[in-house]
Short mmCIF file of C-alpha atoms and ligand atoms in Angstrom, two decimals:
data_model
loop_
_atom_site.label_atom_id
_atom_site.label_comp_id
_atom_site.label_asym_id
_atom_site.label_seq_id
_atom_site.Cartn_x
_atom_site.Cartn_y
_atom_site.Cartn_z
CA MET Z 6 -0.17 -0.04 -0.12
CA ALA Z 7 1.45 3.35 -1.02
CA GLU Z 8 2.40 5.52 2.08
CA GLN Z 9 1.82 8.74 0.07
CA LEU Z 10 -0.79 9.09 -2.61
CA GLY Z 11 -0.69 11.78 -5.49
CA THR Z 12 -1.87 15.29 -4.90
CA LEU Z 13 -4.21 17.58 -6.71
CA GLU Z 14 -1.03 19.98 -6.99
CA GLU Z 15 0.84 17.22 -9.01
CA LEU Z 16 -1.97 17.43 -11.62
CA PRO Z 17 -1.67 19.78 -14.66
CA GLN Z 18 -3.86 22.92 -14.20
CA ASP Z 19 -5.84 22.36 -17.58
CA TYR Z 20 -6.53 18.71 -16.62
CA ARG Z 21 -7.95 20.21 -13.08
CA ASP Z 22 -9.88 22.55 -14.81
CA ALA Z 23 -11.43 20.33 -17.32
CA MET Z 24 -12.41 18.12 -14.38
CA THR Z 25 -14.08 20.82 -12.35
CA GLU Z 26 -15.88 21.70 -15.78
CA ALA Z 27 -17.10 18.30 -16.05
CA GLY Z 28 -18.20 18.25 -12.39
CA VAL Z 29 -15.73 15.40 -11.19
CA ALA Z 30 -12.51 15.42 -8.91
CA PRO Z 31 -9.85 12.66 -8.53
CA LEU Z 32 -10.37 10.40 -5.55
CA TRP Z 33 -6.83 9.66 -4.76
CA PRO Z 34 -5.80 13.28 -3.39
CA MET Z 35 -8.85 12.90 -0.94
CA MET Z 36 -8.37 9.08 -0.17
CA ARG Z 37 -6.88 9.21 3.26
CA LYS Z 38 -9.22 12.01 4.31
CA VAL Z 39 -12.39 9.75 4.08
CA LEU Z 40 -10.65 6.01 4.59
CA PRO Z 41 -7.62 6.78 6.98
CA HIS Z 42 -5.50 3.57 7.94
CA GLY Z 43 -6.44 1.89 10.90
CA ARG Z 44 -8.72 3.94 12.95
CA PRO Z 45 -11.14 6.85 12.24
CA GLN Z 46 -9.77 10.19 12.63
CA PRO Z 47 -12.59 11.93 14.20
CA THR Z 48 -13.18 15.78 13.96
CA THR Z 49 -14.85 15.73 17.46
CA LYS Z 50 -12.80 17.10 20.41
CA PRO Z 51 -13.50 16.29 23.97
CA SER Z 52 -15.54 19.21 25.47
CA TYR Z 53 -16.79 20.08 28.77
CA TRP Z 54 -19.62 22.42 30.33
CA ASN Z 55 -19.74 23.44 33.77
CA TYR Z 56 -23.34 23.83 34.67
CA GLY Z 57 -22.54 26.89 37.17
CA ASP Z 58 -21.24 28.69 34.15
CA LEU Z 59 -24.30 27.76 31.98
CA ARG Z 60 -27.22 28.15 34.36
CA PRO Z 61 -27.19 32.08 34.30
CA LEU Z 62 -27.00 32.21 30.62
CA LEU Z 63 -30.06 29.69 30.64
CA LEU Z 64 -32.00 31.86 33.22
CA ARG Z 65 -31.26 35.04 31.06
CA ALA Z 66 -33.07 33.41 28.13
CA GLY Z 67 -35.88 32.80 30.15
CA ASP Z 68 -36.05 36.82 30.67
CA LEU Z 69 -34.97 37.66 27.09
CA THR Z 70 -37.25 35.17 25.40
CA PRO Z 71 -40.68 33.83 26.14
CA VAL Z 72 -41.36 30.18 25.65
CA GLU Z 73 -43.81 31.29 22.84
CA LYS Z 74 -41.04 32.83 20.79
CA ALA Z 75 -38.52 29.96 21.27
CA GLU Z 76 -40.92 27.08 21.18
CA ARG Z 77 -38.18 25.19 22.95
CA ARG Z 78 -35.97 27.27 25.02
CA VAL Z 79 -32.41 25.75 24.55
CA LEU Z 80 -28.90 26.58 24.71
CA VAL Z 81 -27.09 24.17 22.16
CA MET Z 82 -23.75 22.62 23.46
CA SER Z 83 -21.60 22.47 20.62
CA ASP Z 84 -18.64 20.23 19.85
CA GLN Z 85 -15.30 22.44 20.11
CA GLY Z 86 -14.01 20.58 17.46
CA ARG Z 87 -16.55 21.94 15.12
CA GLY Z 88 -16.93 25.17 17.06
CA THR Z 89 -19.68 27.24 19.05
CA GLY Z 90 -22.98 26.99 17.18
CA ALA Z 91 -22.30 23.51 15.81
CA MET Z 92 -25.53 21.69 16.18
CA GLN Z 93 -23.78 18.49 17.59
CA ALA Z 94 -21.69 17.48 20.69
CA THR Z 95 -20.47 14.38 18.86
CA SER Z 96 -20.54 13.01 15.43
CA SER Z 97 -24.01 11.55 16.06
CA ILE Z 98 -25.44 13.24 19.22
CA TYR Z 99 -26.81 16.73 19.64
CA ILE Z 100 -27.37 18.01 23.14
CA GLY Z 101 -28.68 21.15 24.81
CA LEU Z 102 -29.93 22.75 27.92
CA GLN Z 103 -33.92 23.34 27.89
CA LEU Z 104 -35.10 25.76 30.43
CA LEU Z 105 -39.12 25.60 31.42
CA LEU Z 106 -40.32 28.36 33.65
CA PRO Z 107 -43.33 27.78 36.13
CA GLY Z 108 -46.80 27.75 34.47
CA GLU Z 109 -45.17 27.72 30.84
CA VAL Z 110 -46.22 24.90 28.48
CA ALA Z 111 -44.85 23.99 25.23
CA PRO Z 112 -47.20 22.61 22.16
CA ALA Z 113 -46.86 18.98 21.05
CA HIS Z 114 -44.70 18.22 18.02
CA LYS Z 115 -43.11 15.06 16.56
CA HIS Z 116 -40.29 14.74 14.76
CA THR Z 117 -38.00 12.05 13.01
CA PRO Z 118 -34.99 12.27 15.20
CA SER Z 119 -35.44 10.47 18.52
CA ALA Z 120 -34.71 12.40 21.87
CA ALA Z 121 -34.34 11.72 25.42
CA ARG Z 122 -34.50 14.16 28.44
CA ILE Z 123 -32.02 13.96 31.31
CA ILE Z 124 -33.55 16.15 34.22
CA VAL Z 125 -31.02 18.44 35.59
CA GLU Z 126 -32.95 20.79 38.19
CA GLY Z 127 -36.37 21.48 39.27
CA LYS Z 128 -39.68 19.85 40.38
CA GLY Z 129 -43.07 20.05 38.81
CA GLY Z 130 -42.12 19.73 35.04
CA TYR Z 131 -43.78 17.00 33.04
CA THR Z 132 -43.52 15.54 29.35
CA VAL Z 133 -46.55 14.30 27.77
CA VAL Z 134 -45.72 11.32 25.05
CA ASP Z 135 -48.49 9.82 23.27
CA GLY Z 136 -50.88 10.99 26.08
CA GLU Z 137 -48.83 9.60 28.71
CA LYS Z 138 -47.81 12.09 31.46
CA LEU Z 139 -44.09 11.61 32.73
CA PRO Z 140 -43.18 13.44 35.72
CA MET Z 141 -39.52 14.85 35.54
CA ASN Z 142 -37.66 14.45 38.65
CA ARG Z 143 -34.00 14.96 39.14
CA GLY Z 144 -31.78 12.32 37.08
CA ASP Z 145 -34.82 10.63 35.34
CA VAL Z 146 -34.45 9.79 31.66
CA VAL Z 147 -37.61 10.53 29.85
CA LEU Z 148 -37.88 9.25 26.11
CA THR Z 149 -39.45 11.39 23.16
CA PRO Z 150 -38.74 8.81 20.45
CA GLY Z 151 -38.94 9.69 16.93
CA GLY Z 152 -42.48 9.91 15.56
CA GLU Z 153 -44.27 10.23 19.12
CA TRP Z 154 -46.16 13.27 19.87
CA HIS Z 155 -44.70 15.05 22.82
CA ASP Z 156 -45.51 18.43 24.61
CA HIS Z 157 -44.55 19.68 28.16
CA GLY Z 158 -45.69 21.87 30.91
CA HIS Z 159 -44.91 22.83 34.32
CA GLU Z 160 -46.68 22.78 37.56
CA GLY Z 161 -44.08 23.84 40.14
CA ASP Z 162 -42.67 26.87 41.31
CA GLU Z 163 -39.21 26.87 40.41
CA PRO Z 164 -37.19 26.77 37.00
CA VAL Z 165 -37.04 23.38 35.32
CA VAL Z 166 -33.87 22.55 33.72
CA TRP Z 167 -33.24 19.18 31.35
CA LEU Z 168 -30.64 18.01 29.03
CA ASP Z 169 -31.94 17.31 25.66
CA ALA Z 170 -29.94 14.65 23.79
CA LEU Z 171 -30.94 13.81 20.25
CA ASP Z 172 -29.54 11.62 17.14
CA LEU Z 173 -30.28 14.99 15.18
CA PRO Z 174 -26.84 15.10 13.51
CA LEU Z 175 -27.48 11.72 11.66
CA PHE Z 176 -31.06 12.94 10.57
CA VAL Z 177 -29.61 16.42 9.25
CA TYR Z 178 -26.97 14.29 7.50
CA LEU Z 179 -29.64 11.87 6.04
CA GLU Z 180 -31.70 14.92 4.98
CA GLY Z 181 -34.34 13.16 7.05
CA SER Z 182 -35.02 15.80 9.70
CA TYR Z 183 -38.46 17.63 10.14
CA ALA Z 184 -41.13 18.18 12.74
CA GLU Z 185 -44.83 18.51 12.73
CA GLU Z 186 -46.76 20.48 15.40
CA ALA Z 187 -49.95 20.26 17.19
CA PRO Z 188 -52.13 21.41 19.86
CA LEU Z 189 -51.22 20.09 23.65
CA GLN Z 190 -52.48 16.34 23.76
CA ALA Z 191 -55.18 14.96 25.94
CA GLN Z 192 -53.50 13.12 28.69
CA ARG Z 193 -54.38 9.74 30.30
CA ASN Z 194 -55.56 9.98 33.81
CA ARG Z 195 -53.19 7.46 35.23
CA PRO Z 196 -49.31 7.29 36.24
CA ASP Z 197 -46.91 6.71 33.53
CA ALA Z 198 -45.69 3.04 32.63
CA SER Z 199 -42.72 2.84 34.95
CA MET Z 200 -45.19 3.14 37.70
CA VAL Z 201 -47.57 0.68 36.60
CA GLU Z 202 -46.74 -1.90 33.80
CA TYR Z 203 -43.08 -2.04 34.45
CA LEU Z 204 -42.58 -1.12 38.19
CA ALA Z 205 -40.26 -4.38 39.06
CA SER Z 206 -37.15 -5.21 36.87
CA GLY Z 207 -37.91 -8.71 35.25
CA LEU Z 208 -41.70 -8.34 35.22
CA LYS Z 209 -43.87 -7.25 32.22
CA PRO Z 210 -47.63 -7.40 31.72
CA SER Z 211 -48.67 -10.90 30.68
CA LYS Z 212 -50.42 -10.12 27.39
CA ARG Z 213 -51.69 -12.54 25.02
CA GLY Z 214 -52.29 -11.35 21.38
CA ALA Z 215 -51.90 -7.68 22.31
CA SER Z 216 -48.82 -6.14 20.72
CA ALA Z 217 -46.91 -4.08 23.27
CA ARG Z 218 -46.18 -0.44 22.24
CA ARG Z 219 -42.90 0.05 20.35
CA TYR Z 220 -41.71 2.21 23.26
CA PRO Z 221 -43.62 0.60 26.23
CA MET Z 222 -41.84 2.54 29.00
CA MET Z 223 -40.84 6.25 28.42
CA ARG Z 224 -39.49 7.36 31.89
CA PHE Z 225 -36.88 5.75 33.82
CA PRO Z 226 -36.84 7.07 37.39
CA TRP Z 227 -33.36 7.89 38.78
CA ASP Z 228 -34.05 6.70 42.37
CA ARG Z 229 -34.33 3.22 40.96
CA THR Z 230 -31.45 3.39 39.10
CA GLU Z 231 -29.35 4.83 41.68
CA ALA Z 232 -30.58 1.92 43.91
CA ALA Z 233 -29.85 -0.49 41.40
CA LEU Z 234 -26.07 0.69 40.78
CA ARG Z 235 -25.33 1.07 44.77
CA GLU Z 236 -26.64 -2.65 44.92
CA MET Z 237 -24.70 -4.12 42.15
CA ALA Z 238 -21.43 -2.18 43.35
CA LYS Z 239 -21.49 -4.09 46.37
CA TYR Z 240 -21.24 -7.29 44.58
CA THR Z 241 -19.35 -6.48 41.64
CA GLU Z 242 -15.70 -5.91 40.81
CA GLY Z 243 -14.73 -3.04 38.67
CA ALA Z 244 -17.18 -0.84 36.38
CA VAL Z 245 -20.54 -0.67 37.69
CA GLU Z 246 -22.79 0.14 34.78
CA LEU Z 247 -26.46 -0.49 33.65
CA ASP Z 248 -27.84 0.01 30.29
CA TYR Z 249 -31.36 1.35 29.94
CA VAL Z 250 -33.63 -1.04 27.92
CA ASN Z 251 -36.94 -1.44 26.57
CA PRO Z 252 -38.54 -3.61 29.09
CA GLU Z 253 -40.54 -5.82 26.64
CA THR Z 254 -37.67 -6.63 24.11
CA GLY Z 255 -34.55 -5.97 26.17
CA GLN Z 256 -33.05 -3.98 23.32
CA ASP Z 257 -31.77 -0.29 23.31
CA VAL Z 258 -34.42 2.18 24.54
CA LEU Z 259 -34.01 4.21 21.33
CA PRO Z 260 -32.93 3.03 17.64
CA THR Z 261 -29.58 4.76 17.52
CA MET Z 262 -28.83 6.13 20.94
CA GLY Z 263 -27.83 4.18 24.08
CA PHE Z 264 -28.09 5.19 27.63
CA THR Z 265 -25.90 3.74 30.43
CA ALA Z 266 -25.98 4.85 34.11
CA MET Z 267 -22.66 4.44 35.80
CA MET Z 268 -21.27 4.58 39.23
CA LEU Z 269 -17.79 5.17 40.41
CA ARG Z 270 -16.82 4.29 44.01
CA PRO Z 271 -15.02 6.87 46.17
CA GLY Z 272 -11.44 6.92 44.87
CA GLU Z 273 -11.96 4.62 41.89
CA THR Z 274 -10.46 5.01 38.55
CA LEU Z 275 -12.28 3.36 35.35
CA ARG Z 276 -10.03 2.96 32.16
CA PRO Z 277 -12.70 1.43 29.79
CA PRO Z 278 -11.14 0.01 26.73
CA LEU Z 279 -10.95 2.27 23.37
CA SER Z 280 -14.46 2.06 21.83
CA SER Z 281 -15.91 3.13 18.33
CA GLU Z 282 -18.80 4.84 20.15
CA SER Z 283 -18.87 8.55 20.76
CA ALA Z 284 -20.32 9.51 24.01
CA VAL Z 285 -21.83 12.53 26.38
CA PHE Z 286 -21.34 12.06 30.02
CA HIS Z 287 -23.82 13.87 32.20
CA VAL Z 288 -23.04 13.97 36.13
CA ILE Z 289 -26.07 13.16 38.13
CA GLY Z 290 -23.99 13.33 41.61
CA GLY Z 291 -20.73 13.31 42.97
CA THR Z 292 -17.15 14.71 42.03
CA GLY Z 293 -14.55 13.62 39.87
CA THR Z 294 -11.90 14.12 36.92
CA SER Z 295 -11.78 12.48 33.46
CA VAL Z 296 -8.98 12.66 31.32
CA ILE Z 297 -10.17 12.25 27.54
CA ASP Z 298 -7.29 11.86 24.72
CA GLY Z 299 -5.29 14.15 27.31
CA ALA Z 300 -7.80 16.64 28.12
CA SER Z 301 -8.27 16.86 31.75
CA PHE Z 302 -11.94 17.90 32.94
CA ASP Z 303 -12.86 18.39 36.70
CA TRP Z 304 -16.45 17.48 37.11
CA ALA Z 305 -19.43 17.93 39.88
CA GLU Z 306 -22.88 17.61 39.89
CA ARG Z 307 -24.98 18.50 36.72
CA ASP Z 308 -21.85 19.15 34.68
CA THR Z 309 -21.61 17.33 30.86
CA PHE Z 310 -18.58 16.46 29.10
CA THR Z 311 -18.11 14.45 25.85
CA ALA Z 312 -15.58 11.75 24.32
CA PRO Z 313 -15.05 11.24 20.64
CA VAL Z 314 -14.98 7.77 19.08
CA PHE Z 315 -12.04 5.71 20.06
CA ALA Z 316 -10.85 8.21 22.86
CA GLU Z 317 -8.60 7.27 25.58
CA ILE Z 318 -10.52 7.68 28.76
CA ASP Z 319 -9.78 7.62 32.41
CA HIS Z 320 -12.47 8.56 34.81
CA THR Z 321 -11.70 9.03 38.43
CA ASN Z 322 -14.01 9.99 41.44
CA THR Z 323 -12.27 12.32 43.65
CA GLY Z 324 -14.90 12.50 46.14
CA ASP Z 325 -15.70 10.72 49.42
CA GLU Z 326 -19.08 9.49 48.05
CA PRO Z 327 -19.94 7.31 45.13
CA ALA Z 328 -20.17 9.27 41.81
CA PHE Z 329 -23.00 8.77 39.51
CA LEU Z 330 -23.01 9.47 35.64
CA VAL Z 331 -25.28 8.89 32.62
CA ARG Z 332 -23.67 8.10 29.42
CA VAL Z 333 -25.40 8.73 26.24
CA HIS Z 334 -23.78 7.02 23.37
CA ASP Z 335 -24.20 5.64 19.76
CA ARG Z 336 -23.44 1.98 20.55
CA PRO Z 337 -26.99 1.13 19.01
CA LEU Z 338 -26.50 2.69 15.90
CA GLN Z 339 -22.91 1.30 15.32
CA GLU Z 340 -24.23 -2.21 16.20
CA LYS Z 341 -26.90 -1.87 13.71
CA LEU Z 342 -24.38 -0.84 10.95
CA GLY Z 343 -22.25 -3.73 12.05
CA TYR Z 344 -19.05 -1.98 12.93
CA TYR Z 345 -19.40 -1.58 16.94
CA GLU Z 346 -15.91 -2.37 18.20
CA GLU Z 347 -13.79 -2.26 21.29
CA ARG Z 348 -9.94 -2.32 21.40
CA ALA Z 349 -7.41 -3.12 24.41
CA ARG Z 350 -5.70 -0.07 25.53
FE1 FE2 E 423 -39.08 17.49 20.66
#
């Protein structure tokens, strides 16, 4: 295999002009860029957002822009490899912080990208998906899957903030991204499925002939996730991680994005294998330091940071209490495409 391929500059100008005129270009000068040797060369850079820095900016958006003017009042968190304003935090994952003030509602919409909300602060917010009212409590993961109507409102008396994660970059790339609007949905008068049908892990409603909904459980309450992590940590060596799954199928909760709850014991350092997934980490609780491809981020509760594909990652819990994070990643997409991969460091 040739080490050095021919360049555009080596070609005579009249030939280059003729190619441009004909609407073609030589592959070989661009070959290594689109097919690098051995491993991908990501554009994404490790990025970090301190919640204390973002919160005043988000609250000011609440003063400056009424929700009717914003539809969704969000500050987009851009991958620093692409620059501020980029509508993506990694190759396939978009994230933003959304603010909802007491009494505000946002009309229903549905869109082709799938989304999930990780609740950052505030009480009294709720999301309605397909008529099901989903309370939004700190750390909960609430799904708003592609093609499902969703609206939200706020019955509390303090700002509610959540982290939106979407597979938007993928849908933009596919030229498949669009939304439809509708009035607020009628709400079913009953608790959400996590409190009824899927209250206990390993149990699901016994149904004959009835087909389960594609997304049977759309809220994953944090208190149960944390309890499960703590219990698992007592009897597990090494990484304590739980994947969020569809309780009917055991599959990932959304088609392209996966969600994994992580616990780090006090003083523990995790060095996961290199992985083809890109990831967003949101800190639910605790303090620590993560070194990602040489960039060091000190994090605390409610902070968020990212890792590109095949990043070298060290997470250390620097506090006296367990640390909890939710990782959003694109492993489900990569598994469907048949190229998810892990490599030893
Ligand atoms: Fe939405």
